Each structure stands twice: as structure tokens, then as C-alpha cells.
Amino acid sequence: MESSAVPVITVPATNEATAALTDWLIRELVPTVLKGASLDRSADGLRELPAITARHISRPRRLRVHVRCLRGVIRTAESRLRHYSKGRSQYPIAHGTGHTILADQVPVLPDQVMDAAARIGGDVAELGSVAAALANRVLFLAGAIIGSGQGAVPPATTCAAAIESYCSVLTSLWDADPQARVELRVGG
């Protein structure tokens, strides 16, 4: 599959579907990106959190442990970025051609994955929890670490792992819910 062609899913707004997507975002996608950013302990901590269920979605206060953990991950990632950026105004990357690429120019995650994460963040925020919004912030921070060249792997490797994770959650949702629709959109 080309990195520019990524499926997009539309699912009914049920607590079960929201829980599955939120669980994927917090316990799968974010840890995958954190591993790429050399934040393995933070990634492992998120994976060890309780699975997010429809009960969590119906009572968002149940996501407090997830919120606390994500806030800790944010502090760690921000600290790592401050450490890397001492004396720099931006996070340059030495490219093989001798050019410098700024971290915000390096695509770490495809737009479809970031759009899905943003949508999940908004949906969960409407229900009364900031957990998914905090997960989005972690994605941006970890992406900046990877994009700065300070991660464990190149941005393309993290992008491929994120696409694989995204396609996996789409497949499981599609199998579990006949109302779900999967479309293929080609991004630029």
C-alpha cells in the first residue's frame, strides 16, 4: 500500500465504536509513535493501562487514570524536546544531501491518521474527557522528536507503523460492525 493511499472509516457513533477507537488511539497508536521517539517507558506505561470500554465512554470520569498517565507522558516529551532544543530555535535535521529540513516539514504521520485522532479527540471531549485530546498532543510532541532526528527510527518507519496500526483498527471495526464504511482516499 502506498503511503499516500490510506483507507478512511466511517462508523456509527456508538459507545462501543468510540471506545474501540479511543483505546486504539491511547493504547496502540500513541505508544507506537512514542517508541519511534525513543520514549519506550512512556509507551509501555500507556499499553499497560486498562482497555477502554463502552463503560468508560458512558462515564468519562473512568478515564481519569488514562488522563493522569497521558499528562505524565506530555511532561516527559516536553522535557525531551527542551533538552534537544537547547541553543536551537527549531529542530534541524541533517539530510543526506547536506540540506537542513525543519522538524515541522517532516511528515511523521499521514493526514488520515491525524484526522482520525483529532476526530476521536473531539468526540471524547464532547463526552466530558480530555484523554483523547491529550493523546493528540502526545502525537505532536513525539512527532517533533522524531522529526528532529532524535528518535529511534526515521520518520518514514514510524509513519509505516502508524499506517499499519490504523489499517488494523479499521479492519477490526469493519469486521465488528456491519454499519461501518471504509473508503480509500488518496492524499497528497
PDB file of C-alpha atoms in Angstrom:
ATOM      1  CA  MET A   1       0.000   0.000   0.000  1.00  0.00           C
ATOM      2  CA  GLU A   2       1.337   3.430  -0.912  1.00  0.00           C
ATOM      3  CA  SER A   3       1.700   5.846   1.960  1.00  0.00           C
ATOM      4  CA  SER A   4      -0.469   8.368   0.096  1.00  0.00           C
ATOM      5  CA  ALA A   5      -3.417   5.953  -0.208  1.00  0.00           C
ATOM      6  CA  VAL A   6      -4.874   5.276   3.232  1.00  0.00           C
ATOM      7  CA  PRO A   7      -8.374   3.973   3.967  1.00  0.00           C
ATOM      8  CA  VAL A   8     -10.801   6.110   5.953  1.00  0.00           C
ATOM      9  CA  ILE A   9     -13.599   4.598   8.016  1.00  0.00           C
ATOM     10  CA  THR A  10     -16.996   5.947   8.926  1.00  0.00           C
ATOM     11  CA  VAL A  11     -18.591   4.215  11.902  1.00  0.00           C
ATOM     12  CA  PRO A  12     -21.852   4.809  13.727  1.00  0.00           C
ATOM     13  CA  ALA A  13     -21.309   6.963  16.837  1.00  0.00           C
ATOM     14  CA  THR A  14     -21.904   4.210  19.372  1.00  0.00           C
ATOM     15  CA  ASN A  15     -20.167   3.928  22.715  1.00  0.00           C
ATOM     16  CA  GLU A  16     -18.610   0.671  21.537  1.00  0.00           C
ATOM     17  CA  ALA A  17     -17.111   2.203  18.384  1.00  0.00           C
ATOM     18  CA  THR A  18     -15.927   5.289  20.266  1.00  0.00           C
ATOM     19  CA  ALA A  19     -14.347   3.065  22.920  1.00  0.00           C
ATOM     20  CA  ALA A  20     -12.561   0.932  20.319  1.00  0.00           C
ATOM     21  CA  LEU A  21     -11.164   3.992  18.542  1.00  0.00           C
ATOM     22  CA  THR A  22     -10.170   5.729  21.782  1.00  0.00           C
ATOM     23  CA  ASP A  23      -8.479   2.572  23.039  1.00  0.00           C
ATOM     24  CA  TRP A  24      -6.584   2.272  19.753  1.00  0.00           C
ATOM     25  CA  LEU A  25      -5.505   5.919  19.927  1.00  0.00           C
ATOM     26  CA  ILE A  26      -4.269   5.821  23.536  1.00  0.00           C
ATOM     27  CA  ARG A  27      -3.018   2.253  23.913  1.00  0.00           C
ATOM     28  CA  GLU A  28      -1.803   1.489  20.373  1.00  0.00           C
ATOM     29  CA  LEU A  29      -1.117   4.481  18.115  1.00  0.00           C
ATOM     30  CA  VAL A  30       0.432   6.813  20.691  1.00  0.00           C
ATOM     31  CA  PRO A  31       2.740   4.073  22.066  1.00  0.00           C
ATOM     32  CA  THR A  32       3.806   3.197  18.514  1.00  0.00           C
ATOM     33  CA  VAL A  33       4.826   6.804  17.893  1.00  0.00           C
ATOM     34  CA  LEU A  34       6.445   7.077  21.333  1.00  0.00           C
ATOM     35  CA  LYS A  35       8.605   4.035  20.569  1.00  0.00           C
ATOM     36  CA  GLY A  36       9.759   5.808  17.418  1.00  0.00           C
ATOM     37  CA  ALA A  37      10.619   8.843  19.564  1.00  0.00           C
ATOM     38  CA  SER A  38      12.775   6.743  21.940  1.00  0.00           C
ATOM     39  CA  LEU A  39      10.237   7.126  24.759  1.00  0.00           C
ATOM     40  CA  ASP A  40       9.862   3.392  25.379  1.00  0.00           C
ATOM     41  CA  ARG A  41       8.957   3.595  29.073  1.00  0.00           C
ATOM     42  CA  SER A  42       6.157   6.048  28.341  1.00  0.00           C
ATOM     43  CA  ALA A  43       4.911   3.795  25.533  1.00  0.00           C
ATOM     44  CA  ASP A  44       4.930   0.758  27.813  1.00  0.00           C
ATOM     45  CA  GLY A  45       3.049   2.691  30.505  1.00  0.00           C
ATOM     46  CA  LEU A  46       0.250   3.554  28.078  1.00  0.00           C
ATOM     47  CA  ARG A  47      -0.001  -0.018  26.795  1.00  0.00           C
ATOM     48  CA  GLU A  48      -0.398  -1.237  30.388  1.00  0.00           C
ATOM     49  CA  LEU A  49      -3.427   0.995  31.034  1.00  0.00           C
ATOM     50  CA  PRO A  50      -6.813  -0.713  31.313  1.00  0.00           C
ATOM     51  CA  ALA A  51      -8.557  -1.265  27.990  1.00  0.00           C
ATOM     52  CA  ILE A  52     -11.086   1.444  27.210  1.00  0.00           C
ATOM     53  CA  THR A  53     -14.595   0.047  27.030  1.00  0.00           C
ATOM     54  CA  ALA A  54     -18.069   1.386  26.329  1.00  0.00           C
ATOM     55  CA  ARG A  55     -18.455   1.822  30.115  1.00  0.00           C
ATOM     56  CA  HIS A  56     -15.534   4.265  30.092  1.00  0.00           C
ATOM     57  CA  ILE A  57     -17.184   6.226  27.299  1.00  0.00           C
ATOM     58  CA  SER A  58     -20.576   6.310  29.006  1.00  0.00           C
ATOM     59  CA  ARG A  59     -18.900   7.557  32.211  1.00  0.00           C
ATOM     60  CA  PRO A  60     -15.844   9.564  31.088  1.00  0.00           C
ATOM     61  CA  ARG A  61     -14.634  10.030  34.673  1.00  0.00           C
ATOM     62  CA  ARG A  62     -13.469   6.426  34.385  1.00  0.00           C
ATOM     63  CA  LEU A  63     -10.760   7.701  32.038  1.00  0.00           C
ATOM     64  CA  ARG A  64      -9.014   9.620  34.858  1.00  0.00           C
ATOM     65  CA  VAL A  65      -6.160   7.097  35.089  1.00  0.00           C
ATOM     66  CA  HIS A  66      -5.605   7.466  31.339  1.00  0.00           C
ATOM     67  CA  VAL A  67      -5.598  11.265  31.683  1.00  0.00           C
ATOM     68  CA  ARG A  68      -3.030  11.158  34.508  1.00  0.00           C
ATOM     69  CA  CYS A  69      -0.757   8.859  32.539  1.00  0.00           C
ATOM     70  CA  LEU A  70      -1.011  10.975  29.378  1.00  0.00           C
ATOM     71  CA  ARG A  71      -0.188  14.142  31.337  1.00  0.00           C
ATOM     72  CA  GLY A  72       2.937  12.410  32.620  1.00  0.00           C
ATOM     73  CA  VAL A  73       3.892  11.406  29.078  1.00  0.00           C
ATOM     74  CA  ILE A  74       3.419  15.011  27.938  1.00  0.00           C
ATOM     75  CA  ARG A  75       5.776  16.236  30.668  1.00  0.00           C
ATOM     76  CA  THR A  76       8.368  13.653  29.619  1.00  0.00           C
ATOM     77  CA  ALA A  77       8.099  14.500  25.912  1.00  0.00           C
ATOM     78  CA  GLU A  78       8.260  18.248  26.575  1.00  0.00           C
ATOM     79  CA  SER A  79      11.328  17.740  28.736  1.00  0.00           C
ATOM     80  CA  ARG A  80      12.957  15.693  25.973  1.00  0.00           C
ATOM     81  CA  LEU A  81      12.202  18.419  23.420  1.00  0.00           C
ATOM     82  CA  ARG A  82      13.622  21.128  25.705  1.00  0.00           C
ATOM     83  CA  HIS A  83      16.774  19.042  26.133  1.00  0.00           C
ATOM     84  CA  TYR A  84      17.172  18.615  22.354  1.00  0.00           C
ATOM     85  CA  SER A  85      16.433  22.231  21.549  1.00  0.00           C
ATOM     86  CA  LYS A  86      18.933  23.920  23.872  1.00  0.00           C
ATOM     87  CA  GLY A  87      20.581  26.604  21.788  1.00  0.00           C
ATOM     88  CA  ARG A  88      18.352  25.968  18.760  1.00  0.00           C
ATOM     89  CA  SER A  89      15.361  27.951  17.638  1.00  0.00           C
ATOM     90  CA  GLN A  90      13.985  24.962  15.715  1.00  0.00           C
ATOM     91  CA  TYR A  91      14.838  21.292  15.444  1.00  0.00           C
ATOM     92  CA  PRO A  92      17.023  20.867  12.342  1.00  0.00           C
ATOM     93  CA  ILE A  93      17.645  17.547  10.663  1.00  0.00           C
ATOM     94  CA  ALA A  94      20.755  16.874   8.654  1.00  0.00           C
ATOM     95  CA  HIS A  95      19.581  15.274   5.431  1.00  0.00           C
ATOM     96  CA  GLY A  96      21.750  13.035   3.233  1.00  0.00           C
ATOM     97  CA  THR A  97      22.039  15.784   0.626  1.00  0.00           C
ATOM     98  CA  GLY A  98      23.556  18.257   3.052  1.00  0.00           C
ATOM     99  CA  HIS A  99      20.340  20.271   3.274  1.00  0.00           C
ATOM    100  CA  THR A 100      18.606  21.052   6.514  1.00  0.00           C
ATOM    101  CA  ILE A 101      14.960  20.118   6.923  1.00  0.00           C
ATOM    102  CA  LEU A 102      12.960  21.590   9.766  1.00  0.00           C
ATOM    103  CA  ALA A 103      11.092  19.162  12.002  1.00  0.00           C
ATOM    104  CA  ASP A 104       7.709  20.668  11.145  1.00  0.00           C
ATOM    105  CA  GLN A 105       8.354  19.838   7.476  1.00  0.00           C
ATOM    106  CA  VAL A 106       8.856  16.113   8.085  1.00  0.00           C
ATOM    107  CA  PRO A 107       5.629  14.098   7.825  1.00  0.00           C
ATOM    108  CA  VAL A 108       5.677  11.601  10.686  1.00  0.00           C
ATOM    109  CA  LEU A 109       2.028  10.540  10.458  1.00  0.00           C
ATOM    110  CA  PRO A 110      -0.255  10.682   7.421  1.00  0.00           C
ATOM    111  CA  ASP A 111      -3.067  13.213   7.372  1.00  0.00           C
ATOM    112  CA  GLN A 112      -5.752  10.498   7.541  1.00  0.00           C
ATOM    113  CA  VAL A 113      -4.337   9.160  10.816  1.00  0.00           C
ATOM    114  CA  MET A 114      -4.005  12.644  12.311  1.00  0.00           C
ATOM    115  CA  ASP A 115      -7.539  13.498  11.149  1.00  0.00           C
ATOM    116  CA  ALA A 116      -8.880  10.330  12.794  1.00  0.00           C
ATOM    117  CA  ALA A 117      -7.024  11.133  16.019  1.00  0.00           C
ATOM    118  CA  ALA A 118      -8.391  14.686  16.001  1.00  0.00           C
ATOM    119  CA  ARG A 119     -11.921  13.426  15.402  1.00  0.00           C
ATOM    120  CA  ILE A 120     -11.630  10.953  18.273  1.00  0.00           C
ATOM    121  CA  GLY A 121     -10.254  13.724  20.487  1.00  0.00           C
ATOM    122  CA  GLY A 122     -13.234  15.938  19.688  1.00  0.00           C
ATOM    123  CA  ASP A 123     -15.781  13.170  20.177  1.00  0.00           C
ATOM    124  CA  VAL A 124     -14.370  12.161  23.563  1.00  0.00           C
ATOM    125  CA  ALA A 125     -14.087  15.806  24.647  1.00  0.00           C
ATOM    126  CA  GLU A 126     -17.781  16.298  23.862  1.00  0.00           C
ATOM    127  CA  LEU A 127     -18.498  13.377  26.184  1.00  0.00           C
ATOM    128  CA  GLY A 128     -16.544  15.047  29.008  1.00  0.00           C
ATOM    129  CA  SER A 129     -12.957  13.751  28.971  1.00  0.00           C
ATOM    130  CA  VAL A 130      -9.703  15.272  27.735  1.00  0.00           C
ATOM    131  CA  ALA A 131      -7.997  11.873  27.418  1.00  0.00           C
ATOM    132  CA  ALA A 132      -8.045  11.666  23.611  1.00  0.00           C
ATOM    133  CA  ALA A 133      -7.127  15.348  23.234  1.00  0.00           C
ATOM    134  CA  LEU A 134      -4.076  14.742  25.438  1.00  0.00           C
ATOM    135  CA  ALA A 135      -3.207  11.746  23.263  1.00  0.00           C
ATOM    136  CA  ASN A 136      -3.253  14.063  20.248  1.00  0.00           C
ATOM    137  CA  ARG A 137      -0.849  16.418  21.990  1.00  0.00           C
ATOM    138  CA  VAL A 138       1.483  13.492  22.664  1.00  0.00           C
ATOM    139  CA  LEU A 139       1.359  12.602  18.953  1.00  0.00           C
ATOM    140  CA  PHE A 140       2.509  16.108  18.033  1.00  0.00           C
ATOM    141  CA  LEU A 141       5.272  16.150  20.665  1.00  0.00           C
ATOM    142  CA  ALA A 142       6.571  12.700  19.733  1.00  0.00           C
ATOM    143  CA  GLY A 143       6.355  13.674  16.063  1.00  0.00           C
ATOM    144  CA  ALA A 144       8.543  16.702  16.772  1.00  0.00           C
ATOM    145  CA  ILE A 145      11.113  14.475  18.482  1.00  0.00           C
ATOM    146  CA  ILE A 146      11.127  12.049  15.559  1.00  0.00           C
ATOM    147  CA  GLY A 147      11.131  14.863  13.023  1.00  0.00           C
ATOM    148  CA  SER A 148      14.111  16.460  14.766  1.00  0.00           C
ATOM    149  CA  GLY A 149      16.162  13.353  14.113  1.00  0.00           C
ATOM    150  CA  GLN A 150      16.316  12.470  17.819  1.00  0.00           C
ATOM    151  CA  GLY A 151      14.027   9.444  17.615  1.00  0.00           C
ATOM    152  CA  ALA A 152      14.953   5.789  17.498  1.00  0.00           C
ATOM    153  CA  VAL A 153      13.853   5.424  13.882  1.00  0.00           C
ATOM    154  CA  PRO A 154      13.415   7.633  10.812  1.00  0.00           C
ATOM    155  CA  PRO A 155      10.052   9.372  10.294  1.00  0.00           C
ATOM    156  CA  ALA A 156       9.154   7.042   7.404  1.00  0.00           C
ATOM    157  CA  THR A 157       9.443   3.975   9.644  1.00  0.00           C
ATOM    158  CA  THR A 158       7.141   5.483  12.273  1.00  0.00           C
ATOM    159  CA  CYS A 159       4.720   6.542   9.537  1.00  0.00           C
ATOM    160  CA  ALA A 160       4.597   2.992   8.155  1.00  0.00           C
ATOM    161  CA  ALA A 161       3.989   1.544  11.643  1.00  0.00           C
ATOM    162  CA  ALA A 162       1.196   4.075  12.251  1.00  0.00           C
ATOM    163  CA  ILE A 163      -0.472   3.236   8.929  1.00  0.00           C
ATOM    164  CA  GLU A 164      -0.288  -0.472   9.741  1.00  0.00           C
ATOM    165  CA  SER A 165      -1.861   0.156  13.162  1.00  0.00           C
ATOM    166  CA  TYR A 166      -4.550   2.366  11.615  1.00  0.00           C
ATOM    167  CA  CYS A 167      -5.435  -0.221   8.970  1.00  0.00           C
ATOM    168  CA  SER A 168      -5.598  -2.876  11.670  1.00  0.00           C
ATOM    169  CA  VAL A 169      -8.133  -0.913  13.745  1.00  0.00           C
ATOM    170  CA  LEU A 170     -10.145  -0.169  10.606  1.00  0.00           C
ATOM    171  CA  THR A 171     -10.264  -3.861   9.765  1.00  0.00           C
ATOM    172  CA  SER A 172     -11.361  -4.835  13.266  1.00  0.00           C
ATOM    173  CA  LEU A 173     -14.078  -2.154  13.301  1.00  0.00           C
ATOM    174  CA  TRP A 174     -15.265  -3.146   9.876  1.00  0.00           C
ATOM    175  CA  ASP A 175     -15.457  -6.805  10.930  1.00  0.00           C
ATOM    176  CA  ALA A 176     -17.268  -5.971  14.186  1.00  0.00           C
ATOM    177  CA  ASP A 177     -19.794  -3.500  12.800  1.00  0.00           C
ATOM    178  CA  PRO A 178     -21.594  -4.067   9.519  1.00  0.00           C
ATOM    179  CA  GLN A 179     -22.693  -0.395   9.570  1.00  0.00           C
ATOM    180  CA  ALA A 180     -19.090   0.741   9.197  1.00  0.00           C
ATOM    181  CA  ARG A 181     -17.968   2.012   5.822  1.00  0.00           C
ATOM    182  CA  VAL A 182     -14.386   2.009   4.578  1.00  0.00           C
ATOM    183  CA  GLU A 183     -13.317   4.295   1.752  1.00  0.00           C
ATOM    184  CA  LEU A 184      -9.973   4.770   0.080  1.00  0.00           C
ATOM    185  CA  ARG A 185      -8.879   8.393  -0.171  1.00  0.00           C
ATOM    186  CA  VAL A 186      -5.655   9.328  -1.831  1.00  0.00           C
ATOM    187  CA  GLY A 187      -3.818  12.134  -0.052  1.00  0.00           C
ATOM    188  CA  GLY A 188      -1.167  14.438  -1.397  1.00  0.00           C
TER     189      GLY A 188
END
